[in-house]
Structure formats: structure tokens, C-alpha cells
């Protein structure tokens, strides 16, 4: 299979009114994916990946357990940090509206080696993230009905973990089938699910607000958590902040669908910001009013069952079950969006012949007009990750943590090279597109500092996250460093000694040479 050299940075897309495919051909690629996605579709892709109902209902218990009600302040903290990253991504989305955005951006900014590592980390993280999102079914469905607890009665951690694998595998099968039938079906289901999620979230906010029993000063309460520890409450707060850090990411999905969107250079930056800001506002109110409405802030169930307990105990079983069914829908479309983003990333890397069997992985199905093999492969890997951990009670926190850290690192492989280009005076936003202007450098610096700091915080070898139940093992405590190190070093070693000798845009995917 012949290949051409990968395209380097271009001056950016043509002025407003140019064809949607202009910037793609300037990057050296032939347009292949069908453009059918409008403004709401791209916005919905970002919102569904972040998925406020999924994240808050999956991780509220963790934040309250380790930080008490005051953990709520980690929500605006994480938003401020992620906003810096999102603003950098908006400039890139306006200049390079291309599939597999993080991979292509890191390649164009940092060179082919940095690009490959960024794509590899993001692709692996996406497959682990799909498994992590699928696990959220276990936290919600059995609380709606005991019928969904297929294995045992759920009284032991092992039974819950095994049941989570069964439910999660069913969800991954669904997302594989939907993505296999093309982006149009995916977009319809995703948009409908996001609309339901947004309506349900707003209704939930109003219902919780109507049941408030205490004043906002409650979110200053720490209940003495962290006392006796080296960092005091700061240590407890940093641990609890993981519950917020686990939620607000994935906004780049709006740009990863750039080759299937209409006018992506203009709409993708807007979709990224709208998705992040909307998620911050809605999620912040849900968490705040839940803390103000629950009858007893020190109830044992609050740390065990989380937001599901608040909804059922405060709103009653009938209304609570309706809300929880909406959470199930949110989890479903979140998994769908994660799977979709992973497919576009794998397609983008394969198109550059940067993966084994690149030609097959980058093949677009003639009928469904989507990369079919990546959809199947990502689904199989995600299920495999679930099955390997079938008897691990700490599967929830470990799988989720590792996935998020890898995504934060992949984001750094974009923001760091971007900062280096700014410092060398080599970065200019596309003319007529989203631009930070003079704020570009300070925002980029803050994005890098935030990414480094939060990556360390996420990976810190806490027993509460990586070895929550005994016996204690050093390899579990250091699991994030060991697993991510193995993925990064092993993957890059393969690339350096094998794959880089063949890298280059595959001829059948390359843009026609201009005379």
C-alpha cells in the first residue's frame, strides 16, 4: 500500500463562505465522510460526552464521602481549569476542523511523534472510558428495580461488580450496532437523548429547589474530614475533586466530528464552549440543590448510594424513578458519544497509516458511510476491559480514574506544543475564525499548568481510589502510573521501531494533487 507524506500545518481554512471541505483538502485528505450534522448535532455530541446526569449520578457519592458538602467548590474549580483548555481547543477547531481532533492537532503542532503519542493515549483512553461509562448502568438500574441485578442480590461488592460487567456489555453492544449503521442514526439517537437529558436536568433542578431544607452555607461544611492528615482538609478536598474532574471532559468531541458537520470551522468552537458552559451551569445547580434538599447531610446512604438516594428520598419513588430512567438515557447517549469519538480517532490515525492494518481500519463502508471496523474493534476492546475486571469490587474508581488521566495527558500533548508555538511566535489563529487574541498566551499557560496539576492529582496513589478495599497492594496503589506508563512506553516503542517506518497518508485517502 503506497502512502504520501503527512500534511503539515497550513495557513488555515479559506475565508467565510468557502466550501466545508476546503480545510480538509489543505491538510492533505480526500473528503470521504458524509456531511449531515447541523449545529445542534455537534453541540449534542459535546454535551452527551460530558453527560452531566451520567457524571453527577455516578460520582456524587465519591465527592461527598471524601470532601463532605464543601466538595461542591471543586465543580467551579474544575470548570475554570477546563475552560482554559477548551478555549485553546476552540482556536484549533476553527483552524483544523478534522476528524480525530486531538490526534491531528498534536501532530500538526508537535510533529508526527507527539501526534502519534497523543492519538495513542486518547484512543486507548476512549476505549477505557467507554468501559467506565458503561459501568454507570449498575449504579442506576438496580435502584430502579431489583430485576436488573442479574447476579445475586447485589449485597456484596463482587456481585455488584460482576453485574456491572453484564449491564455494561449490553450497552457497549448497543453503541456498536448504532455506530455501525452510520453517523445519521447515531446523531438522531444522540440528539434525542440529549434533549431528554437537558429537559430532565432542568426539571430535576426545579424539583430539588422546591424541596430545599437548608441555606447555601451548607456547602461550607466539611464535617472534620481530613483532620489528622498531612494536608488537612486540602488533601480531602483534592481527593473529592476527582468527582468533578471525572465529569467535565470530552468537549472536543464536537470538533472530532468536523468532517461530518456543516460549516465546522465556525460551528465547532461554538459547540465546544456551549457544551462546557451548559454542563457547568446545569451540573452545578443539580449538585447544589441536592445538597440543600436532602433531609440529612450525614446520612450513610448519601455516601453509599449518592445522588440516586437524594432523588428517591426527596422526590418520592414515582418521580424518582422517572428521573432515574432519564439518567439511564443520559448514560446510553454518553456511551454512544464516547464510542463515536473513538471511531473517528481510530479512523484518523489509520488514514495516516499509523495503526496496524491501517488500510482496513480506515475503510469507509460504502453503504453506511462510516468506518465500520473501528466501531467493532473498539466495542470488543471495551467489553474485554470489563470482563478482565469482572470480580474486582473497586472496578468503578480504578477504571474511571485511569481513563480520565489518559485523556488529561492527551490534552496536554495538544496544549504544550501549542504553547511552544506561541512562545516561538509560530501560532496564528485562522483568519475570520475563533481567536483569543492577546489572551491566547496567558490562557494557554493556564491550560498547561491546570493539565499538569490535575493529572498529578488524578494519578496520586491514594488508597481511596486505587485500593479502596483490602488487602493493600503496592501495585494497585500505583496502578495509574504502572498502567499508563506501560501503555505509553509500550505503544511508543512499537511506533518508533515498527510503525513510523510506514507512516504517511494512505494514497486512497490523500487529496488529489493540484496542478
Tab-separated table of C-alpha atoms in Angstrom, residues 64-292:
chain	number	residue	atom	x	y	z
A	64	UNK	CA	-19.455	13.674	49.428
A	65	UNK	CA	-17.660	10.717	51.015
A	66	UNK	CA	-14.225	12.310	50.819
A	67	UNK	CA	-14.938	16.042	50.926
A	68	UNK	CA	-18.345	16.452	52.531
A	69	UNK	CA	-20.762	19.099	51.197
A	70	UNK	CA	-17.828	21.512	50.660
A	71	UNK	CA	-16.656	19.294	47.803
A	72	UNK	CA	-19.144	21.300	45.698
A	73	UNK	CA	-16.478	24.005	45.285
A	74	UNK	CA	-14.420	21.617	43.184
A	75	UNK	CA	-17.092	21.976	40.480
A	76	UNK	CA	-16.328	25.646	39.632
A	77	UNK	CA	-12.620	24.950	40.148
A	78	UNK	CA	-12.577	22.187	37.535
A	79	UNK	CA	-14.722	24.258	35.186
A	80	UNK	CA	-12.274	27.170	35.345
A	81	UNK	CA	-9.350	24.885	34.512
A	82	UNK	CA	-11.125	23.020	31.732
A	83	UNK	CA	-12.364	26.299	30.265
A	84	UNK	CA	-8.726	27.270	29.624
A	85	UNK	CA	-8.217	24.015	27.724
A	86	UNK	CA	-11.496	24.420	25.835
A	87	UNK	CA	-10.578	27.941	24.705
A	88	UNK	CA	-7.322	26.615	23.225
A	89	UNK	CA	-9.280	23.866	21.502
A	90	UNK	CA	-11.689	26.424	20.063
A	91	UNK	CA	-8.854	28.139	18.204
A	92	UNK	CA	-7.703	24.781	16.896
A	93	UNK	CA	-11.226	23.715	15.910
A	94	UNK	CA	-11.583	26.887	13.871
A	95	UNK	CA	-8.303	26.298	12.071
A	96	UNK	CA	-8.261	22.495	11.757
A	97	UNK	CA	-11.853	21.093	11.690
A	98	UNK	CA	-10.789	17.495	11.146
A	99	UNK	CA	-11.733	14.021	12.426
A	100	UNK	CA	-9.757	12.720	15.379
A	101	UNK	CA	-9.159	16.268	16.521
A	102	UNK	CA	-6.744	15.636	19.434
A	103	UNK	CA	-4.566	13.344	17.303
A	104	UNK	CA	-4.409	15.688	14.343
A	105	UNK	CA	-3.914	18.795	16.482
A	106	UNK	CA	-0.999	17.273	18.415
A	107	UNK	CA	0.514	16.074	15.117
A	108	UNK	CA	0.220	19.448	13.424
A	109	UNK	CA	1.538	21.346	16.463
A	110	UNK	CA	4.173	18.987	17.827
A	111	UNK	CA	5.172	16.814	14.889
A	112	UNK	CA	4.411	13.210	13.923
A	113	UNK	CA	5.912	11.589	17.057
A	114	UNK	CA	3.999	13.776	19.503
A	115	UNK	CA	0.904	13.356	17.344
A	116	UNK	CA	1.113	9.597	17.403
A	117	UNK	CA	1.563	9.507	21.172
A	118	UNK	CA	-1.326	11.927	21.671
A	119	UNK	CA	-3.562	9.867	19.401
A	120	UNK	CA	-2.497	6.589	21.012
A	121	UNK	CA	-3.177	7.867	24.532
A	122	UNK	CA	-6.532	9.343	23.524
A	123	UNK	CA	-7.592	6.238	21.626
A	124	UNK	CA	-6.701	3.927	24.499
A	125	UNK	CA	-8.380	6.277	26.969
A	126	UNK	CA	-11.524	6.343	24.845
A	127	UNK	CA	-11.820	2.562	24.929
A	128	UNK	CA	-11.277	2.539	28.702
A	129	UNK	CA	-13.735	5.454	29.039
A	130	UNK	CA	-16.380	3.511	27.147
A	131	UNK	CA	-15.997	0.732	29.709
A	132	UNK	CA	-16.136	3.234	32.575
A	133	UNK	CA	-19.304	4.907	31.277
A	134	UNK	CA	-20.955	1.538	30.702
A	135	UNK	CA	-20.372	0.709	34.368
A	136	UNK	CA	-22.718	3.560	35.322
A	137	UNK	CA	-25.707	1.348	34.445
A	138	UNK	CA	-25.002	-0.629	37.635
A	139	UNK	CA	-25.281	2.457	39.830
A	140	UNK	CA	-28.728	3.357	38.477
A	141	UNK	CA	-30.674	0.397	37.028
A	142	UNK	CA	-30.720	-1.851	40.137
A	143	UNK	CA	-32.034	1.121	42.149
A	144	UNK	CA	-34.964	1.383	39.744
A	145	UNK	CA	-35.749	-2.320	40.015
A	146	UNK	CA	-34.076	-5.337	41.616
A	147	UNK	CA	-34.826	-7.141	38.356
A	148	UNK	CA	-31.706	-5.516	36.853
A	149	UNK	CA	-29.475	-7.211	39.445
A	150	UNK	CA	-28.951	-10.384	37.422
A	151	UNK	CA	-26.127	-11.773	39.584
A	152	UNK	CA	-27.043	-12.450	43.202
A	153	UNK	CA	-28.901	-9.851	45.215
A	154	UNK	CA	-26.201	-7.163	44.992
A	155	UNK	CA	-25.345	-7.428	48.678
A	156	UNK	CA	-21.624	-7.949	48.020
A	157	UNK	CA	-19.165	-5.831	46.108
A	158	UNK	CA	-18.183	-8.796	43.941
A	159	UNK	CA	-21.802	-9.393	42.898
A	160	UNK	CA	-22.289	-5.727	42.025
A	161	UNK	CA	-19.044	-5.659	40.040
A	162	UNK	CA	-19.963	-8.797	38.084
A	163	UNK	CA	-23.447	-7.459	37.367
A	164	UNK	CA	-21.932	-4.163	36.229
A	165	UNK	CA	-19.959	-6.069	33.601
A	166	UNK	CA	-23.119	-7.742	32.280
A	167	UNK	CA	-25.086	-4.491	32.064
A	168	UNK	CA	-22.097	-2.636	30.639
A	169	UNK	CA	-21.516	-5.234	27.939
A	170	UNK	CA	-25.146	-4.928	26.810
A	171	UNK	CA	-24.722	-1.161	26.499
A	172	UNK	CA	-21.476	-1.484	24.511
A	173	UNK	CA	-23.195	-3.920	22.139
A	174	UNK	CA	-25.904	-1.325	21.549
A	175	UNK	CA	-23.437	1.504	20.847
A	176	UNK	CA	-21.503	-0.739	18.463
A	177	UNK	CA	-24.613	-1.543	16.446
A	178	UNK	CA	-25.788	2.077	16.286
A	179	UNK	CA	-22.380	3.400	15.245
A	180	UNK	CA	-22.064	0.610	12.710
A	181	UNK	CA	-25.203	1.800	10.925
A	182	UNK	CA	-23.796	5.267	10.322
A	183	UNK	CA	-23.479	8.737	11.774
A	184	UNK	CA	-27.001	9.802	10.797
A	185	UNK	CA	-28.667	7.199	13.015
A	186	UNK	CA	-26.181	7.916	15.794
A	187	UNK	CA	-26.869	11.670	15.561
A	188	UNK	CA	-30.644	11.187	15.701
A	189	UNK	CA	-30.482	8.955	18.784
A	190	UNK	CA	-27.850	11.133	20.414
A	191	UNK	CA	-29.728	14.389	19.803
A	192	UNK	CA	-32.991	12.921	21.076
A	193	UNK	CA	-31.226	11.577	24.151
A	194	UNK	CA	-29.511	14.897	24.842
A	195	UNK	CA	-32.822	16.764	24.507
A	196	UNK	CA	-34.379	14.407	27.060
A	197	UNK	CA	-31.324	14.758	29.321
A	198	UNK	CA	-31.404	18.563	29.236
A	199	UNK	CA	-35.147	18.727	29.907
A	200	UNK	CA	-34.859	16.169	32.710
A	201	UNK	CA	-31.915	18.033	34.242
A	202	UNK	CA	-33.795	21.333	34.295
A	203	UNK	CA	-36.896	19.678	35.766
A	204	UNK	CA	-34.724	17.975	38.381
A	205	UNK	CA	-33.196	21.331	39.343
A	206	UNK	CA	-36.665	22.843	39.797
A	207	UNK	CA	-37.916	19.883	41.820
A	208	UNK	CA	-34.898	19.876	44.115
A	209	UNK	CA	-35.158	23.663	44.516
A	210	UNK	CA	-38.758	23.232	45.668
A	211	UNK	CA	-37.588	20.844	48.417
A	212	UNK	CA	-34.703	22.904	49.816
A	213	UNK	CA	-34.429	22.486	53.601
A	214	UNK	CA	-31.281	24.493	54.410
A	215	UNK	CA	-29.337	27.571	53.310
A	216	UNK	CA	-26.359	27.724	50.920
A	217	UNK	CA	-23.945	27.914	53.847
A	218	UNK	CA	-24.234	24.125	53.946
A	219	UNK	CA	-21.690	23.867	51.129
A	220	UNK	CA	-19.041	25.218	53.512
A	221	UNK	CA	-19.441	22.195	55.807
A	222	UNK	CA	-16.513	19.734	55.900
A	223	UNK	CA	-17.606	17.570	58.861
A	224	UNK	CA	-13.982	17.380	60.008
A	225	UNK	CA	-12.835	15.366	57.016
A	226	UNK	CA	-9.086	15.460	56.530
A	227	UNK	CA	-8.353	16.162	60.186
A	228	UNK	CA	-5.173	14.424	61.241
A	229	UNK	CA	-3.910	14.141	57.676
A	230	UNK	CA	-0.749	15.854	56.474
A	231	UNK	CA	-2.569	18.380	54.267
A	232	UNK	CA	-5.665	18.590	56.443
A	233	UNK	CA	-8.880	19.344	54.567
A	234	UNK	CA	-6.930	20.358	51.451
A	235	UNK	CA	-5.913	16.727	50.999
A	236	UNK	CA	-9.507	15.573	51.440
A	237	UNK	CA	-10.728	18.252	49.017
A	238	UNK	CA	-8.193	17.269	46.347
A	239	UNK	CA	-9.352	13.677	46.623
A	240	UNK	CA	-13.016	14.690	46.433
A	241	UNK	CA	-12.313	16.966	43.454
A	242	UNK	CA	-11.804	13.863	41.349
A	243	UNK	CA	-15.596	13.527	41.287
A	244	UNK	CA	-15.770	16.808	39.331
A	245	UNK	CA	-12.661	16.166	37.233
A	246	UNK	CA	-14.183	12.871	36.092
A	247	UNK	CA	-17.142	14.721	34.539
A	248	UNK	CA	-16.019	17.833	32.659
A	249	UNK	CA	-14.064	16.486	29.722
A	250	UNK	CA	-14.828	15.247	26.210
A	251	UNK	CA	-15.943	18.635	24.869
A	252	UNK	CA	-13.526	18.131	21.963
A	253	UNK	CA	-15.975	15.576	20.539
A	254	UNK	CA	-17.834	18.443	18.847
A	255	UNK	CA	-14.733	19.103	16.727
A	256	UNK	CA	-13.851	15.432	16.225
A	257	UNK	CA	-16.972	15.172	14.048
A	258	UNK	CA	-15.684	18.056	11.916
A	259	UNK	CA	-15.614	16.027	8.704
A	260	UNK	CA	-19.282	15.119	9.105
A	261	UNK	CA	-20.520	18.564	10.187
A	262	UNK	CA	-21.767	21.517	8.187
A	263	UNK	CA	-19.524	24.597	8.411
A	264	UNK	CA	-17.436	23.001	11.206
A	265	UNK	CA	-14.745	25.697	11.325
A	266	UNK	CA	-17.364	28.140	12.541
A	267	UNK	CA	-19.744	25.878	14.446
A	268	UNK	CA	-17.318	23.546	16.275
A	269	UNK	CA	-15.761	26.264	18.510
A	270	UNK	CA	-19.231	27.447	19.473
A	271	UNK	CA	-20.335	23.884	20.191
A	272	UNK	CA	-17.303	23.252	22.407
A	273	UNK	CA	-17.944	26.320	24.568
A	274	UNK	CA	-21.700	25.891	24.698
A	275	UNK	CA	-21.381	22.252	25.735
A	276	UNK	CA	-18.915	23.031	28.531
A	277	UNK	CA	-20.728	26.119	29.861
A	278	UNK	CA	-24.170	24.477	29.737
A	279	UNK	CA	-22.827	21.410	31.531
A	280	UNK	CA	-21.184	23.560	34.213
A	281	UNK	CA	-24.334	25.578	34.932
A	282	UNK	CA	-26.767	22.660	34.916
A	283	UNK	CA	-24.483	20.297	36.834
A	284	UNK	CA	-23.603	22.964	39.379
A	285	UNK	CA	-27.256	23.599	40.220
A	286	UNK	CA	-28.063	19.882	40.431
A	287	UNK	CA	-25.246	19.285	42.911
A	288	UNK	CA	-26.007	22.426	44.913
A	289	UNK	CA	-29.740	21.846	45.259
A	290	UNK	CA	-29.208	18.155	46.020
A	291	UNK	CA	-27.039	19.118	48.975
A	292	UNK	CA	-29.568	21.709	50.121
